[in-house]
XYZ file of C-alpha atoms in Angstrom:
334
model
C -4.389 3.432 -22.246
C -2.351 4.961 -19.424
C -1.126 8.350 -20.694
C -0.966 10.251 -17.415
C 2.599 11.249 -16.632
C 4.221 10.369 -13.322
C 4.047 13.506 -11.136
C 7.672 12.893 -10.151
C 8.709 13.784 -13.705
C 7.344 17.325 -13.351
C 9.894 20.116 -12.832
C 10.544 21.160 -9.231
C 8.620 24.151 -7.950
C 8.515 25.857 -4.549
C 5.081 25.968 -2.933
C 3.659 28.265 -0.315
C 0.451 27.004 1.317
C -2.133 29.639 2.215
C -4.348 28.181 4.898
C -3.588 25.259 7.211
C -6.791 23.225 7.220
C -7.699 19.687 6.207
C -7.440 19.951 2.413
C -4.125 21.786 2.771
C -2.805 18.821 4.734
C -3.893 16.387 2.006
C -2.204 18.542 -0.630
C 0.993 18.873 1.406
C 1.246 15.120 1.911
C 0.685 14.459 -1.796
C 3.343 16.975 -2.849
C 5.874 15.649 -0.352
C 5.292 12.001 -1.201
C 4.780 12.046 -4.949
C 6.496 15.073 -6.545
C 9.902 16.761 -6.689
C 8.388 20.044 -5.501
C 9.310 21.703 -2.220
C 6.961 23.016 0.425
C 8.853 26.092 1.557
C 6.299 28.077 3.582
C 2.847 27.991 5.137
C 0.724 30.936 6.183
C -2.180 31.075 8.609
C -3.847 33.696 10.756
C -3.382 31.283 13.654
C 0.319 31.031 14.492
C 0.040 27.861 16.556
C -1.933 26.141 13.824
C 0.649 27.146 11.226
C 3.517 25.859 13.374
C 1.828 22.489 13.892
C 1.150 22.236 10.175
C 4.761 23.100 9.323
C 6.084 20.509 11.761
C 3.764 17.823 10.409
C 4.812 18.419 6.793
C 8.459 19.437 7.116
C 7.900 23.036 6.060
C 10.770 25.329 7.088
C 9.003 28.699 7.210
C 5.868 29.808 9.061
C 4.076 33.080 8.368
C 1.404 34.479 10.654
C -0.833 36.145 8.105
C -1.176 35.778 4.378
C 0.580 38.849 2.992
C 3.913 37.676 4.390
C 3.406 34.306 2.724
C 2.662 35.635 -0.758
C 5.561 38.114 -0.527
C 8.051 35.411 0.495
C 10.731 35.457 -2.237
C 11.308 31.717 -1.899
C 7.721 30.939 -2.940
C 7.063 30.329 -6.654
C 3.422 29.260 -6.425
C 0.696 29.648 -3.813
C -1.921 27.017 -3.044
C -5.053 28.773 -1.733
C -6.765 26.421 0.722
C -9.056 28.762 2.660
C -12.912 28.692 2.646
C -14.688 29.527 -0.631
C -15.652 32.958 0.666
C -11.980 33.941 0.891
C -10.700 32.573 -2.438
C -11.102 35.793 -4.413
C -9.265 37.918 -1.864
C -6.428 35.469 -1.337
C -5.936 34.668 -5.010
C -5.774 38.374 -5.844
C -3.290 38.889 -3.004
C -0.997 36.211 -4.426
C -1.345 37.484 -7.991
C -0.498 41.030 -6.883
C 2.703 39.606 -5.392
C 3.563 38.044 -8.752
C 2.944 34.474 -7.650
C 1.417 31.618 -9.639
C -1.761 30.346 -7.981
C -3.657 27.089 -7.525
C -7.059 27.823 -5.980
C -8.983 25.071 -4.214
C -12.370 24.204 -5.704
C -14.939 25.583 -5.865
C -12.802 28.311 -7.404
C -14.847 31.208 -6.016
C -18.355 31.913 -4.748
C -19.565 32.924 -8.205
C -18.511 33.520 -11.796
C -18.031 37.271 -11.330
C -15.343 36.676 -8.706
C -13.660 34.123 -10.964
C -13.602 36.603 -13.848
C -11.903 39.144 -11.584
C -9.156 36.676 -10.675
C -8.513 35.696 -14.289
C -8.393 39.328 -15.395
C -5.773 40.022 -12.724
C -3.768 36.942 -13.727
C -3.886 37.936 -17.389
C -2.604 41.408 -16.545
C 0.152 40.036 -14.304
C 1.124 37.196 -16.648
C 0.962 34.546 -13.926
C -0.438 31.023 -13.984
C -3.778 30.393 -12.272
C -5.801 27.178 -12.090
C -8.747 25.769 -10.189
C -7.681 22.763 -8.117
C -10.190 20.395 -9.727
C -7.837 17.469 -9.223
C -10.244 14.955 -10.793
C -9.446 16.217 -14.303
C -5.811 15.143 -13.978
C -6.327 11.613 -12.669
C -5.359 8.489 -14.672
C -8.866 7.036 -14.791
C -10.369 10.256 -16.155
C -7.789 10.335 -18.943
C -8.683 6.695 -19.675
C -12.409 7.549 -19.656
C -11.836 10.192 -22.323
C -9.920 7.694 -24.432
C -12.825 5.220 -24.260
C -15.413 7.888 -25.109
C -13.290 9.488 -27.861
C -12.746 6.074 -29.473
C -16.520 5.691 -29.807
C -16.658 2.600 -27.606
C -20.022 3.564 -26.098
C -21.286 5.568 -29.066
C -23.021 8.885 -28.558
C -23.352 9.920 -24.919
C -27.020 9.983 -23.922
C -26.773 10.454 -20.171
C -24.222 11.147 -17.482
C -25.251 10.584 -13.886
C -23.083 11.402 -10.888
C -23.611 12.060 -7.198
C -21.635 13.357 -4.264
C -23.224 13.166 -0.854
C -21.592 13.066 2.562
C -23.211 12.998 5.981
C -22.396 15.941 8.232
C -24.034 16.589 11.583
C -25.573 20.048 11.612
C -23.256 22.637 13.113
C -24.028 26.304 12.400
C -20.398 27.176 13.196
C -19.006 24.769 10.586
C -17.892 26.299 7.287
C -20.175 23.806 5.508
C -23.273 25.357 7.093
C -22.106 28.983 7.379
C -23.385 31.310 4.625
C -20.644 33.806 5.499
C -18.091 31.167 4.458
C -20.063 30.225 1.314
C -21.173 26.911 2.787
C -23.598 24.384 1.369
C -23.460 21.124 -0.551
C -23.024 22.573 -4.044
C -19.761 24.487 -3.762
C -18.081 21.897 -1.568
C -19.388 18.580 -2.943
C -21.647 19.233 -5.918
C -18.879 20.948 -7.835
C -17.462 17.476 -8.549
C -20.449 16.059 -10.453
C -21.070 19.406 -12.158
C -17.464 19.638 -13.324
C -17.534 15.957 -14.378
C -20.546 16.595 -16.618
C -18.921 19.707 -18.079
C -15.725 17.769 -18.763
C -17.507 15.310 -21.059
C -20.469 17.305 -22.366
C -19.502 20.969 -22.166
C -21.894 23.840 -21.477
C -25.520 22.727 -21.068
C -28.368 24.174 -23.112
C -30.656 24.259 -20.085
C -30.335 23.931 -16.311
C -33.036 22.826 -13.900
C -32.491 22.384 -10.174
C -34.518 21.623 -7.078
C -33.211 21.637 -3.547
C -33.773 22.114 0.155
C -31.954 24.514 2.442
C -30.470 24.022 5.893
C -31.512 26.018 8.957
C -28.739 28.507 8.149
C -29.966 29.135 4.605
C -27.305 27.251 2.631
C -28.168 24.317 0.373
C -28.442 20.979 2.136
C -29.395 18.954 -0.926
C -29.775 19.658 -4.645
C -30.767 17.605 -7.678
C -29.748 18.997 -11.073
C -30.827 18.182 -14.623
C -28.696 19.527 -17.487
C -29.724 19.137 -21.133
C -27.547 19.091 -24.254
C -28.998 19.091 -27.738
C -32.030 16.972 -28.568
C -31.475 13.868 -26.432
C -28.525 14.147 -24.037
C -28.841 14.878 -20.319
C -26.787 14.925 -17.141
C -28.542 14.042 -13.888
C -26.568 15.118 -10.827
C -27.129 15.107 -7.054
C -25.364 16.491 -4.022
C -26.226 16.482 -0.319
C -24.787 17.240 3.107
C -27.293 14.926 4.770
C -26.386 11.411 3.583
C -23.449 9.366 2.320
C -24.385 8.625 -1.273
C -22.671 6.051 -3.541
C -20.427 8.784 -5.084
C -20.381 6.892 -8.372
C -20.821 7.984 -11.976
C -22.336 6.413 -15.091
C -21.773 7.425 -18.702
C -24.456 5.819 -20.871
C -24.264 5.840 -24.655
C -25.919 4.411 -27.731
C -23.381 1.541 -27.908
C -22.779 0.806 -24.223
C -22.076 2.308 -20.829
C -19.252 3.035 -18.406
C -19.688 2.526 -14.668
C -17.192 4.536 -12.615
C -16.670 3.150 -9.115
C -16.869 5.333 -6.026
C -15.448 7.701 -5.305
C -15.697 8.679 -8.975
C -13.837 11.948 -8.386
C -10.803 10.238 -6.794
C -8.391 7.645 -8.143
C -10.645 4.724 -8.984
C -11.572 2.033 -11.512
C -14.304 1.773 -14.131
C -16.122 -0.912 -16.113
C -17.071 -0.693 -19.784
C -20.016 -2.789 -20.962
C -20.874 -2.633 -24.659
C -24.154 -3.671 -26.257
C -22.311 -6.293 -28.306
C -21.400 -8.088 -25.057
C -17.794 -7.005 -24.721
C -16.830 -6.039 -21.178
C -13.563 -4.766 -19.760
C -12.309 -2.812 -16.762
C -9.782 -0.118 -15.997
C -8.143 -1.035 -12.713
C -7.624 1.523 -9.977
C -4.022 2.733 -9.840
C -2.329 2.386 -6.467
C -1.936 6.126 -5.892
C -3.943 8.966 -4.450
C -4.538 12.063 -6.427
C -3.658 15.656 -5.536
C -0.079 15.270 -6.775
C -1.347 15.190 -10.378
C -2.747 18.727 -10.217
C 0.395 19.939 -8.436
C 2.519 18.433 -11.212
C 0.346 20.130 -13.841
C 1.038 23.517 -12.260
C 4.775 22.864 -12.241
C 4.798 21.772 -15.891
C 2.773 24.733 -17.146
C 4.765 27.259 -15.140
C 8.007 25.801 -16.541
C 6.592 26.270 -20.051
C 5.662 29.882 -19.327
C 1.931 29.240 -19.713
C -0.790 30.959 -17.680
C -3.473 28.256 -17.817
C -3.857 24.509 -18.178
C -5.478 23.022 -21.285
C -7.176 20.441 -19.033
C -8.676 23.024 -16.688
C -8.769 26.264 -18.624
C -10.028 29.554 -17.303
C -13.084 29.160 -19.545
C -13.685 25.668 -18.093
C -13.800 27.131 -14.588
C -16.052 30.016 -15.650
C -18.459 27.605 -17.363
C -18.777 25.489 -14.226
C -19.184 28.568 -12.026
C -21.955 29.917 -14.282
C -23.809 26.623 -14.078
C -23.549 26.646 -10.284
C -24.665 30.289 -10.202
C -27.793 29.276 -12.120
C -28.394 26.324 -9.800
C -28.068 28.484 -6.681
C -30.437 31.069 -8.149
C -33.092 28.401 -8.731
C -32.665 26.905 -5.265
C -32.525 30.293 -3.530
C -29.032 30.428 -2.026
C -27.467 33.898 -1.773
C -24.294 34.541 0.184
C -23.738 37.726 2.237
C -21.930 40.345 0.172
C -22.862 38.951 -3.238
């Protein structure tokens, strides 16, 4: 069942990290520990922050500012790890410099910004991918094998949640509309993308939610419909730690994905005929798999990944655009 390649078998590639925050640190550690890639430069508007980040992750070059980073001749690919509100600008900056780009999820604020990035990448002939690391994990590959083999029959419902508890702080990026804050783009993108991965584009979208004091979404429940009898029921919140599990229920059985469903984890298959088996959690964390995918596709001269295509990203962004419109979240400048 295990078909996911070891990230250490991917060709070496030289990364530049744009932004020196928390997710950038997780990515840097994964690349250093589990791939043959090199971290050659980091860029931040805060010089002291960039220097500390470089020291922590063994990165030889520090750039104060982002243009110097993307124009660094030693950098093959740029990992964009800034807030959602900045993804479009920073991805376009890297593309204009001829660099391949991995953009942290959610890819952009909206589908229109994503389309602009992909158009620029197509014109420049560079690789671009959304960093939806879940799609490259061993258990997700195994889930597709189980579903594709018909082990649970026709999918009737997918349920998934992602809630974390954050104390309200209007200065935090999670609560700041200027930084495209809110539960959906930061947390809810995982269940939405999970549903899209197995069911595709929904026929209808219904969402209800409540906003925070700053006007971003604090909690949203989403119902997606597919055909005559298939649904996805999804939830995201900034106000509570939810189970962060997923269930795929079908006509012949169901799959229970342990929390956190979007990270490296295990799952249990229970068929109606009584057969039960489990996929055990591999002893690795996960961002190295998406980094390896970039390296492999770049080496092949490709501009997108078949597991997270440009259309896949646009489909997810359009669903989230529709959800935000129903809940009433509009970001400044949109």
